[in-house]
């Protein structure tokens, strides 16, 4: 067939129809100002909001908006750091307050970007979904009049009847999983619909992610609890040491369960270059679901949380809780408890405070309160090693005590940390040399307070404590599923190519059947010519070339690596 004809306007129109709807992406139109009136402006705004470029812009703004939430302390994560930041930056802090940078994810501007992105994605997806459904229900468009104008093209003549050629082409294309049908004197086929399906799945997955993250932030709860061996915990708000939640969270949303810490075990490397490195941290607990659930024993390890009906219990920290007994001058026990001490370093050098608030009387019978600063070394290294433990395990425990007496200030109504001692209204005890009384005790030893004020005993029983984080974050499973679906959808839209193939078979003026094959892809790719060449080779085997008029030998087999046709539109 001749390739010198440049074609008519009708040819170009037919080629445009053949190549149309290879994508569900909306056609970009020239931006023009809307007509006067509210409806005109509303339509113009909606078209801009639901365009892909605006969706990408909003996604970029959302990413940029999350940066200050990662760099600046947030009230929802750590209110103490926010107050420290305010104290250190007197000029900058008011500006951050006005911009909502201390609570980025609940600020008006971040929520506006979030909602606009949500609406934009929905506005993009709905029309594309209906268009894609329509394409699936329809058939591939008929062949253009001039197949030689398509990017991949080949032709040959054969003695087979046109009907036989079209039937063979239809069977071949269906066998290769093309959607194919006969359309007039040609066969039209299409393949690669999963590309557009992947594109839609990707955008729908983004919406699922947005919903999952929003629900997770609004309805989440996150609390911590320090428990000494033998302590129990019930999942109720008053039981937490620290608790944070989303703005729509209600206390009744807490999953009902309880557990007891039966034993904590931590082991460490004893020798070698990794001496002191933790080997195992695990907490043996006994838990039950609901108020009257059956008790079950399990072990919680680092990064292996206990999951109960959507609530996860993580093991996040540990330390020691020496048992301390305080007696007054008459020998009466006024305090006996395991005192959790907070670790200061990797060898679990720990410190804390013992507060005796009720029941103590001095040698003269006067009511007082005691505050005892405690410094604990799990492995005492001897002289010159008094300030730090030599090993994290209980190899040679020593407890250093520094007692005070007076008013702890707990009755003033002002909150104070259980791990800090307010010495404003406290007096120290003096030793025989007039210095602050400070004594190192080994398990089983006691410290005598001056003037018969009583004794403080470091009991032989040293317990361990474990810190748990109880997290309840709805939408986590949906977020994971959305992320996986987004990856799969994006992979499909990137690596699957949607393409069309046409096969025309007509009888020429000399009575010989002319076979034309052409292919068209959404974008220029070597895959379309290669695939067309392979299909042409298989079809040629079923409809071999006709011999030349002056030669008894058949025409040569069409090239399986089809070269783009002359004059093909790019």
Coordinates of C-alpha atoms in Angstrom, one line a residue:
X1 CA 0.0 0.0 0.0
X2 CA 1.2 3.5 -0.7
X3 CA 2.6 5.6 2.1
X4 CA 3.0 8.8 0.2
X5 CA -0.5 10.1 0.8
X6 CA -0.5 12.5 3.6
X7 CA -4.2 11.8 4.4
X8 CA -7.2 13.9 4.9
X9 CA -8.9 15.5 7.9
X10 CA -11.1 12.5 8.1
X11 CA -8.1 10.2 8.4
X12 CA -6.7 12.3 11.3
X13 CA -10.1 12.2 13.0
X14 CA -10.3 8.5 12.7
X15 CA -6.8 8.1 14.1
X16 CA -7.7 10.3 17.0
X17 CA -10.8 8.2 17.7
X18 CA -8.7 5.0 17.6
X19 CA -6.3 6.4 20.1
X20 CA -8.8 7.9 22.4
X21 CA -9.6 6.7 25.9
X22 CA -6.3 4.8 26.3
X23 CA -6.3 6.6 29.7
X24 CA -9.0 7.7 32.1
X25 CA -7.1 10.9 32.9
X26 CA -9.3 13.9 32.3
X27 CA -8.4 16.0 29.3
X28 CA -6.7 19.2 30.2
X29 CA -8.5 22.3 29.0
X30 CA -7.3 25.8 28.5
X31 CA -7.7 27.8 31.7
X32 CA -10.3 30.5 31.2
X33 CA -11.9 32.8 33.7
X34 CA -15.5 31.8 34.5
X35 CA -18.5 33.8 33.5
X36 CA -20.1 36.2 35.9
X37 CA -22.3 34.7 38.6
X38 CA -22.0 32.4 41.6
X39 CA -22.6 29.2 39.6
X40 CA -19.9 30.1 37.1
X41 CA -17.3 30.7 39.8
X42 CA -18.4 27.6 41.6
X43 CA -17.9 25.4 38.5
X44 CA -14.6 27.0 37.8
X45 CA -13.4 26.4 41.4
X46 CA -14.6 22.8 41.3
X47 CA -12.8 22.1 38.0
X48 CA -9.6 23.6 39.4
X49 CA -9.9 21.7 42.7
X50 CA -10.5 18.3 41.1
X51 CA -7.6 18.7 38.6
X52 CA -4.6 16.5 39.0
X53 CA -2.2 19.3 39.2
X54 CA -4.1 20.8 42.2
X55 CA -4.2 17.4 43.9
X56 CA -0.4 17.1 43.5
X57 CA 0.1 20.6 44.8
X58 CA -2.1 19.9 47.9
X59 CA -0.1 16.6 48.5
X60 CA 3.1 18.6 48.4
X61 CA 1.7 21.2 50.8
X62 CA 0.6 18.5 53.2
X63 CA 4.1 17.0 53.1
X64 CA 5.6 20.5 53.8
X65 CA 3.1 21.1 56.5
X66 CA 4.2 18.0 58.3
X67 CA 7.8 19.2 58.6
X68 CA 7.3 21.6 61.5
X69 CA 5.3 18.9 63.2
X70 CA 8.5 16.8 63.2
X71 CA 10.9 19.5 64.1
X72 CA 9.0 21.6 66.7
X73 CA 7.8 20.0 70.0
X74 CA 4.1 19.2 69.9
X75 CA 1.7 19.5 72.9
X76 CA 0.0 16.2 72.0
X77 CA 3.3 14.4 72.2
X78 CA 5.3 16.1 75.0
X79 CA 3.8 19.1 76.7
X80 CA 6.9 19.4 78.9
X81 CA 9.2 20.0 75.9
X82 CA 6.8 22.6 74.6
X83 CA 7.0 24.5 77.9
X84 CA 10.8 24.3 77.8
X85 CA 10.8 25.6 74.3
X86 CA 8.6 28.5 75.3
X87 CA 10.9 29.3 78.2
X88 CA 14.0 29.3 75.9
X89 CA 12.4 31.2 73.1
X90 CA 10.4 34.1 74.5
X91 CA 10.1 35.9 71.2
X92 CA 9.6 33.0 68.8
X93 CA 7.1 31.1 70.9
X94 CA 4.2 33.6 70.6
X95 CA 4.6 33.5 66.8
X96 CA 4.5 29.7 66.8
X97 CA 1.4 29.9 69.0
X98 CA -0.4 32.1 66.5
X99 CA 0.6 29.8 63.6
X100 CA -0.5 26.7 65.5
X101 CA 3.0 25.2 65.2
X102 CA 2.8 23.6 68.6
X103 CA -0.2 21.5 67.5
X104 CA 0.3 21.2 63.7
X105 CA -1.8 18.2 63.1
X106 CA -4.9 19.7 64.7
X107 CA -4.4 23.3 63.4
X108 CA -6.9 25.0 61.1
X109 CA -4.5 25.4 58.2
X110 CA -3.3 21.7 58.3
X111 CA -6.9 20.5 58.5
X112 CA -7.9 22.7 55.6
X113 CA -5.1 21.2 53.4
X114 CA -6.1 17.7 54.5
X115 CA -9.8 18.2 53.7
X116 CA -9.1 19.9 50.4
X117 CA -6.8 17.1 49.3
X118 CA -9.5 14.6 50.4
X119 CA -12.2 16.3 48.3
X120 CA -9.8 16.8 45.4
X121 CA -9.0 13.1 45.2
X122 CA -12.7 12.1 45.4
X123 CA -13.5 14.6 42.6
X124 CA -10.7 13.1 40.5
X125 CA -11.6 9.5 41.1
X126 CA -15.4 9.4 40.7
X127 CA -15.5 10.5 37.0
X128 CA -12.5 8.4 36.1
X129 CA -14.1 5.4 37.7
X130 CA -17.3 5.8 35.7
X131 CA -15.3 6.3 32.5
X132 CA -13.2 3.2 33.2
X133 CA -16.4 1.1 33.9
X134 CA -17.8 2.4 30.6
X135 CA -14.6 1.3 28.8
X136 CA -14.8 -2.2 30.3
X137 CA -18.4 -2.5 29.3
X138 CA -17.7 -1.3 25.8
X139 CA -15.6 -2.7 22.9
X140 CA -12.3 -1.5 21.5
X141 CA -12.9 1.1 18.7
X142 CA -12.9 0.1 15.1
X143 CA -9.8 0.3 12.9
X144 CA -8.9 3.7 11.4
X145 CA -9.1 4.0 7.7
X146 CA -5.3 4.5 7.3
X147 CA -3.6 1.9 9.5
X148 CA -0.2 2.8 8.0
X149 CA -0.4 6.1 9.9
X150 CA -0.1 4.3 13.3
X151 CA 3.2 4.1 15.1
X152 CA 3.7 0.3 14.5
X153 CA 2.6 -1.1 11.1
X154 CA 3.2 -4.1 8.8
X155 CA 1.4 -5.6 5.8
X156 CA 1.6 -8.6 3.4
X157 CA -0.6 -10.4 0.8
X158 CA -2.0 -13.9 1.1
X159 CA -4.1 -16.3 -0.9
X160 CA -6.3 -17.0 2.2
X161 CA -9.8 -15.6 2.2
X162 CA -10.3 -12.4 4.2
X163 CA -12.8 -14.1 6.4
X164 CA -10.3 -16.8 7.2
X165 CA -7.6 -14.2 8.0
X166 CA -9.9 -12.3 10.3
X167 CA -11.1 -15.5 12.1
X168 CA -7.5 -16.5 12.6
X169 CA -6.6 -13.0 13.9
X170 CA -9.5 -13.0 16.3
X171 CA -8.6 -16.4 17.7
X172 CA -4.9 -15.4 18.0
X173 CA -5.6 -12.2 19.8
X174 CA -8.1 -13.8 22.2
X175 CA -5.6 -16.5 23.0
X176 CA -3.1 -13.7 23.9
X177 CA -5.7 -12.3 26.4
X178 CA -6.7 -9.4 24.2
X179 CA -10.3 -8.1 24.3
X180 CA -11.1 -8.6 20.6
X181 CA -14.1 -8.4 18.3
X182 CA -14.7 -8.2 14.5
X183 CA -15.6 -4.7 13.3
X184 CA -16.4 -4.6 9.6
X185 CA -13.4 -5.6 7.5
X186 CA -11.1 -5.6 10.5
X187 CA -10.5 -7.1 13.9
X188 CA -10.1 -4.6 16.8
X189 CA -8.3 -5.7 20.0
X190 CA -7.1 -4.1 23.2
X191 CA -5.0 -5.1 26.2
X192 CA -3.5 -3.6 29.4
X193 CA -6.6 -2.5 31.3
X194 CA -4.8 -3.2 34.5
X195 CA -2.8 -0.1 34.0
X196 CA -5.9 2.1 34.5
X197 CA -7.2 -0.1 37.2
X198 CA -3.8 0.3 39.0
X199 CA -4.1 4.0 38.6
X200 CA -7.6 4.1 40.2
X201 CA -6.5 1.7 42.9
X202 CA -3.6 4.0 43.7
X203 CA -5.8 7.1 44.1
X204 CA -8.5 5.1 46.1
X205 CA -5.7 3.8 48.4
X206 CA -4.6 7.4 49.0
X207 CA -8.2 8.2 50.2
X208 CA -8.1 5.1 52.4
X209 CA -4.8 6.3 53.9
X210 CA -6.2 9.8 54.6
X211 CA -9.2 8.3 56.3
X212 CA -7.1 5.9 58.3
X213 CA -4.6 8.5 59.5
X214 CA -7.4 10.9 60.4
X215 CA -9.3 8.3 62.4
X216 CA -6.1 7.2 64.0
X217 CA -5.3 10.7 65.2
X218 CA -8.8 11.6 66.3
X219 CA -9.7 8.4 68.2
X220 CA -6.2 7.2 69.3
X221 CA -5.0 6.7 72.9
X222 CA -1.5 6.3 74.2
X223 CA -0.6 5.8 77.8
X224 CA 2.3 4.5 79.9
X225 CA 2.4 2.6 83.1
X226 CA 5.3 1.6 85.3
X227 CA 4.7 -1.6 87.2
X228 CA 6.8 -3.4 89.9
X229 CA 6.8 -7.2 90.0
X230 CA 3.6 -8.2 91.6
X231 CA 1.6 -5.1 90.6
X232 CA -1.6 -5.2 88.6
X233 CA -3.1 -2.9 86.0
X234 CA -6.6 -2.4 84.7
X235 CA -7.2 -0.5 81.5
X236 CA -8.9 2.5 83.0
X237 CA -7.9 6.1 82.8
X238 CA -7.0 6.6 86.5
X239 CA -4.5 3.7 86.3
X240 CA -2.1 5.4 83.8
X241 CA 1.0 7.3 84.8
X242 CA 0.7 9.4 81.6
X243 CA -2.0 9.4 79.1
X244 CA -2.6 11.2 75.7
X245 CA -5.5 10.8 73.3
X246 CA -7.2 12.2 70.2
X247 CA -9.7 15.0 70.3
X248 CA -12.7 12.6 69.7
X249 CA -11.5 9.9 72.1
X250 CA -13.8 9.0 75.0
X251 CA -12.8 7.0 78.1
X252 CA -15.4 4.4 77.3
X253 CA -13.4 3.6 74.1
X254 CA -10.7 1.9 76.1
X255 CA -10.6 -1.8 75.5
X256 CA -11.6 -3.6 78.8
X257 CA -8.7 -5.8 80.0
X258 CA -6.4 -6.2 83.0
X259 CA -3.0 -7.8 83.6
X260 CA -0.5 -8.5 86.4
X261 CA 3.2 -8.4 86.1
X262 CA 4.4 -11.7 87.6
X263 CA 8.1 -11.5 86.7
X264 CA 10.6 -9.5 84.7
X265 CA 13.8 -11.0 83.4
X266 CA 16.7 -9.2 81.8
X267 CA 20.0 -10.9 80.9
X268 CA 23.3 -9.4 79.7
X269 CA 26.5 -10.4 78.0
X270 CA 29.0 -11.2 80.9
X271 CA 32.2 -11.3 78.9
X272 CA 33.8 -10.2 75.7
X273 CA 33.7 -6.9 73.8
X274 CA 29.9 -6.8 74.1
X275 CA 30.0 -7.1 77.9
X276 CA 26.9 -5.5 79.4
X277 CA 24.9 -5.6 76.1
X278 CA 21.3 -6.8 76.7
X279 CA 20.5 -10.3 75.5
X280 CA 16.9 -10.7 76.6
X281 CA 14.2 -8.4 78.1
X282 CA 10.9 -10.1 78.8
X283 CA 8.0 -9.7 81.1
X284 CA 5.8 -12.6 82.2
X285 CA 2.3 -11.3 82.7
X286 CA -1.1 -12.8 83.4
X287 CA -4.0 -11.1 81.6
X288 CA -7.7 -11.4 81.2
X289 CA -10.2 -9.8 78.8
X290 CA -13.2 -7.9 80.2
X291 CA -14.2 -7.9 83.8
X292 CA -14.6 -11.7 84.2
X293 CA -12.5 -13.1 81.4
X294 CA -10.3 -16.1 81.7
X295 CA -6.8 -15.4 82.9
X296 CA -4.0 -16.3 80.5
X297 CA -0.3 -16.3 81.0
X298 CA 2.0 -14.9 78.3
X299 CA 5.4 -13.2 77.8
X300 CA 5.8 -9.7 76.4
X301 CA 9.1 -9.0 74.8
X302 CA 10.7 -5.9 73.1
X303 CA 9.0 -5.4 69.7
X304 CA 6.7 -8.3 70.5
X305 CA 3.6 -6.6 72.1
X306 CA 0.5 -8.3 73.5
X307 CA -2.5 -7.4 71.4
X308 CA -6.0 -7.5 73.0
X309 CA -8.9 -6.5 70.7
X310 CA -7.1 -3.8 68.9
X311 CA -5.1 -2.5 71.9
X312 CA -1.4 -3.3 72.0
X313 CA 0.7 -3.5 75.2
X314 CA 4.4 -2.8 74.5
X315 CA 7.4 -3.4 76.8
X316 CA 9.4 -0.2 76.6
X317 CA 11.6 0.2 79.7
X318 CA 12.8 -1.5 82.8
X319 CA 14.7 -0.8 86.0
X320 CA 15.1 -1.8 89.7
X321 CA 12.9 -1.2 92.7
X322 CA 14.7 -1.9 96.0
X323 CA 12.4 -2.7 98.9
X324 CA 12.9 0.0 101.7
X325 CA 11.6 -0.1 105.2
X326 CA 11.4 3.0 107.4
X327 CA 10.8 2.8 111.2
X328 CA 10.3 5.6 113.6
X329 CA 12.1 6.0 117.0
X330 CA 9.9 3.5 118.7
X331 CA 10.6 0.8 116.1
X332 CA 7.2 1.1 114.4
X333 CA 7.2 0.5 110.7
X334 CA 5.8 3.6 109.0
X335 CA 6.8 2.8 105.5
X336 CA 7.6 -0.4 103.6
X337 CA 7.5 -0.6 99.8
X338 CA 9.4 -1.4 96.6
X339 CA 10.6 2.0 95.3
X340 CA 11.0 2.3 91.5
X341 CA 14.2 4.1 90.6
X342 CA 14.8 5.7 87.2
X343 CA 17.9 4.5 85.2
X344 CA 20.5 7.2 84.3
X345 CA 22.7 5.2 82.0
X346 CA 23.2 1.9 80.1
X347 CA 24.4 0.2 83.3
X348 CA 21.1 1.1 85.0
X349 CA 22.6 3.4 87.5
X350 CA 19.4 4.7 89.0
X351 CA 18.0 7.4 91.3
X352 CA 14.7 8.3 92.9
X353 CA 13.0 9.5 96.1
X354 CA 11.4 7.8 99.1
X355 CA 8.6 9.9 100.5
X356 CA 7.1 9.1 103.9
X357 CA 4.1 11.3 104.1
X358 CA 2.0 9.9 107.0
X359 CA 2.5 8.0 110.2
X360 CA 6.1 9.1 111.1
X361 CA 6.9 10.9 114.4
X362 CA 10.4 12.0 115.4
X363 CA 12.1 11.1 118.7
X364 CA 10.0 13.7 120.6
X365 CA 6.7 12.4 119.1
X366 CA 6.3 15.3 116.7
X367 CA 4.7 14.5 113.3
X368 CA 7.0 15.0 110.4
X369 CA 7.5 13.9 106.9
X370 CA 10.6 12.2 105.5
X371 CA 12.2 12.6 102.1
X372 CA 15.1 10.3 101.3
X373 CA 17.1 10.7 98.1
X374 CA 18.1 7.2 96.8
X375 CA 20.9 6.4 94.4
X376 CA 21.2 2.8 93.3
X377 CA 24.1 0.8 91.8
X378 CA 23.2 -2.7 90.6
X379 CA 26.9 -3.6 90.5
X380 CA 29.1 -1.5 92.9
X381 CA 32.6 -1.3 91.5
X382 CA 34.4 -0.4 94.8
X383 CA 36.4 2.6 95.8
X384 CA 36.5 5.2 93.0
X385 CA 33.3 3.7 91.4
X386 CA 30.7 5.2 93.7
X387 CA 29.0 7.4 91.1
X388 CA 28.1 4.8 88.4
X389 CA 27.3 1.1 88.2
X390 CA 29.9 -1.2 86.6
X391 CA 27.3 -3.6 85.2
X392 CA 23.6 -3.6 84.6
X393 CA 22.8 -6.8 86.4
X394 CA 22.4 -7.3 90.2
X395 CA 26.0 -8.6 90.9
X396 CA 26.9 -6.3 93.8
X397 CA 24.0 -4.0 94.6
X398 CA 24.5 -0.9 96.7
X399 CA 21.9 1.7 97.8
X400 CA 23.1 5.2 98.7
X401 CA 20.6 7.1 100.9
X402 CA 20.5 10.8 101.8
X403 CA 17.6 11.6 104.3
X404 CA 15.7 14.8 105.0
X405 CA 12.9 15.7 107.4
X406 CA 10.3 18.4 107.5
X407 CA 7.4 19.3 105.1
X408 CA 7.4 17.6 101.7
X409 CA 4.9 20.1 100.3
X410 CA 2.5 17.5 99.1
X411 CA -0.4 19.1 101.0
X412 CA 0.0 22.4 99.2
X413 CA -2.1 21.3 96.3
X414 CA 0.6 21.8 93.7
X415 CA 1.6 18.8 91.6
X416 CA 5.1 17.4 92.0
X417 CA 7.1 14.5 90.6
X418 CA 7.4 11.3 92.7
X419 CA 11.0 11.1 91.5
X420 CA 12.0 14.5 92.7
X421 CA 12.4 16.0 96.2
X422 CA 11.4 19.5 97.0
X423 CA 13.7 20.6 99.8
X424 CA 12.3 24.0 100.2
X425 CA 10.8 23.1 103.6
X426 CA 13.1 20.2 104.4
X427 CA 16.1 19.9 106.7
X428 CA 18.9 17.6 106.3
X429 CA 20.2 15.1 108.9
X430 CA 23.8 15.6 110.0
X431 CA 26.4 12.9 110.7
X432 CA 28.9 12.9 113.5
X433 CA 31.2 15.3 111.6
X434 CA 28.4 17.8 110.9
X435 CA 28.1 17.0 107.2
X436 CA 25.0 15.9 105.3
X437 CA 24.2 12.3 106.3
X438 CA 24.8 9.9 103.4
X439 CA 25.2 6.2 103.8
X440 CA 25.9 3.3 101.4
X441 CA 23.9 0.2 102.2
X442 CA 24.0 -3.4 101.0
X443 CA 21.0 -5.6 101.0
X444 CA 19.9 -6.3 104.6
X445 CA 21.8 -3.3 106.1
X446 CA 20.1 -0.4 107.9
X447 CA 20.9 3.3 108.4
X448 CA 20.3 4.9 111.8
X449 CA 18.8 8.4 111.8
X450 CA 20.5 10.8 114.3
X451 CA 19.1 11.3 117.8
X452 CA 17.0 8.2 117.8
X453 CA 14.8 9.4 114.9
X454 CA 14.5 5.9 113.5
X455 CA 16.0 3.6 110.9
X456 CA 16.0 3.1 107.2
X457 CA 16.6 -0.5 106.0
X458 CA 17.6 -1.7 102.6
X459 CA 15.8 -5.1 102.4
X460 CA 17.4 -8.1 100.8
X461 CA 14.6 -8.3 98.3
X462 CA 15.4 -6.2 95.2
X463 CA 12.5 -6.2 92.7
X464 CA 12.5 -5.2 89.1
X465 CA 10.0 -3.0 87.4
X466 CA 8.8 -2.8 83.8
X467 CA 7.5 0.1 81.8
X468 CA 4.6 -0.6 79.5
X469 CA 3.0 1.5 76.7
X470 CA -0.6 0.8 76.0
X471 CA -1.6 2.0 72.5
X472 CA -5.0 2.0 70.9
X473 CA -4.9 3.4 67.4
X474 CA -7.9 2.5 65.2
X475 CA -7.3 2.5 61.5
X476 CA -3.8 1.0 61.7
X477 CA -4.9 -2.1 59.7
X478 CA -6.6 0.1 57.1
X479 CA -3.5 2.3 56.8
X480 CA -1.3 -0.7 56.2
X481 CA -3.8 -2.1 53.6
X482 CA -4.0 1.3 51.9
X483 CA -0.2 1.6 51.8
X484 CA 0.2 -1.9 50.2
X485 CA -2.6 -1.2 47.7
X486 CA -1.1 2.1 46.8
X487 CA 2.3 0.4 46.1
X488 CA 0.7 -2.3 44.0
X489 CA -1.5 0.2 42.1
X490 CA 1.4 2.5 41.4
X491 CA 3.5 -0.5 40.2
X492 CA 0.6 -1.5 37.8
X493 CA 0.2 2.0 36.4
X494 CA 4.0 2.3 35.8
X495 CA 4.9 -1.1 34.4
X496 CA 1.7 -2.2 32.5
X497 CA 1.1 -0.5 29.1
X498 CA -2.3 -0.2 27.6
X499 CA -2.2 -0.8 23.8
X500 CA -4.5 -1.6 20.9
X501 CA -4.0 -3.8 17.8
X502 CA -6.0 -3.8 14.5
X503 CA -5.9 -6.4 11.8
X504 CA -7.6 -5.6 8.5
X505 CA -8.0 -8.2 5.7
X506 CA -9.6 -7.2 2.4
X507 CA -9.5 -8.6 -1.1
X508 CA -7.5 -6.5 -3.6
X509 CA -8.3 -5.7 -7.2
X510 CA -6.1 -8.6 -8.3
X511 CA -8.1 -11.0 -6.1
X512 CA -5.3 -11.4 -3.6
X513 CA -6.1 -10.7 0.1
X514 CA -4.2 -7.8 1.6
X515 CA -3.5 -8.1 5.3
X516 CA -2.6 -5.0 7.4
X517 CA -1.6 -5.0 11.1
X518 CA -1.1 -1.9 13.2
X519 CA -0.6 -1.2 16.9
X520 CA -1.0 1.8 19.1
X521 CA 0.1 2.4 22.7
X522 CA -0.7 5.1 25.2
X523 CA 2.9 6.3 25.0
X524 CA 5.9 5.6 22.7
X525 CA 7.4 2.3 23.7
X526 CA 9.5 -0.4 22.0
X527 CA 7.0 -3.0 23.4
X528 CA 4.2 -2.2 21.0
X529 CA 6.3 -2.8 17.8
X530 CA 7.9 -5.9 19.2
X531 CA 4.5 -7.3 20.3
X532 CA 3.0 -6.5 16.9
X533 CA 5.9 -8.2 15.1
X534 CA 5.4 -11.3 17.2
X535 CA 1.6 -11.4 16.5
X536 CA 2.2 -10.7 12.8
X537 CA 4.6 -13.7 12.7
X538 CA 2.1 -16.0 14.2
X539 CA -0.7 -14.8 12.0
X540 CA 1.6 -15.2 8.9
X541 CA 2.0 -18.8 9.8
X542 CA -1.7 -19.3 9.5
X543 CA -2.1 -17.0 6.4
X544 CA 1.2 -17.3 4.6
X545 CA 2.2 -14.7 2.0
X546 CA 1.1 -15.1 -1.6
X547 CA 3.7 -15.7 -4.4
X548 CA 4.7 -12.7 -6.4
X549 CA 3.2 -12.6 -9.9
X550 CA 6.5 -13.4 -11.6
X551 CA 7.8 -15.8 -9.0
X552 CA 6.6 -19.1 -7.6
X553 CA 8.1 -18.4 -4.2
X554 CA 6.0 -16.9 -1.4
X555 CA 6.4 -13.4 -0.2
X556 CA 8.8 -12.9 2.7
X557 CA 7.7 -13.2 6.3
X558 CA 6.9 -9.8 7.9
X559 CA 9.5 -8.5 10.2
X560 CA 8.8 -9.5 13.8
X561 CA 10.5 -6.3 15.0
X562 CA 8.2 -3.8 13.3
X563 CA 9.7 -0.5 12.5
X564 CA 7.4 2.6 13.0
X565 CA 5.5 3.5 9.8
X566 CA 6.4 6.5 7.8
X567 CA 4.3 9.4 8.5
X568 CA 3.2 7.8 11.8
X569 CA 2.0 10.3 14.4
X570 CA 4.2 10.5 17.4

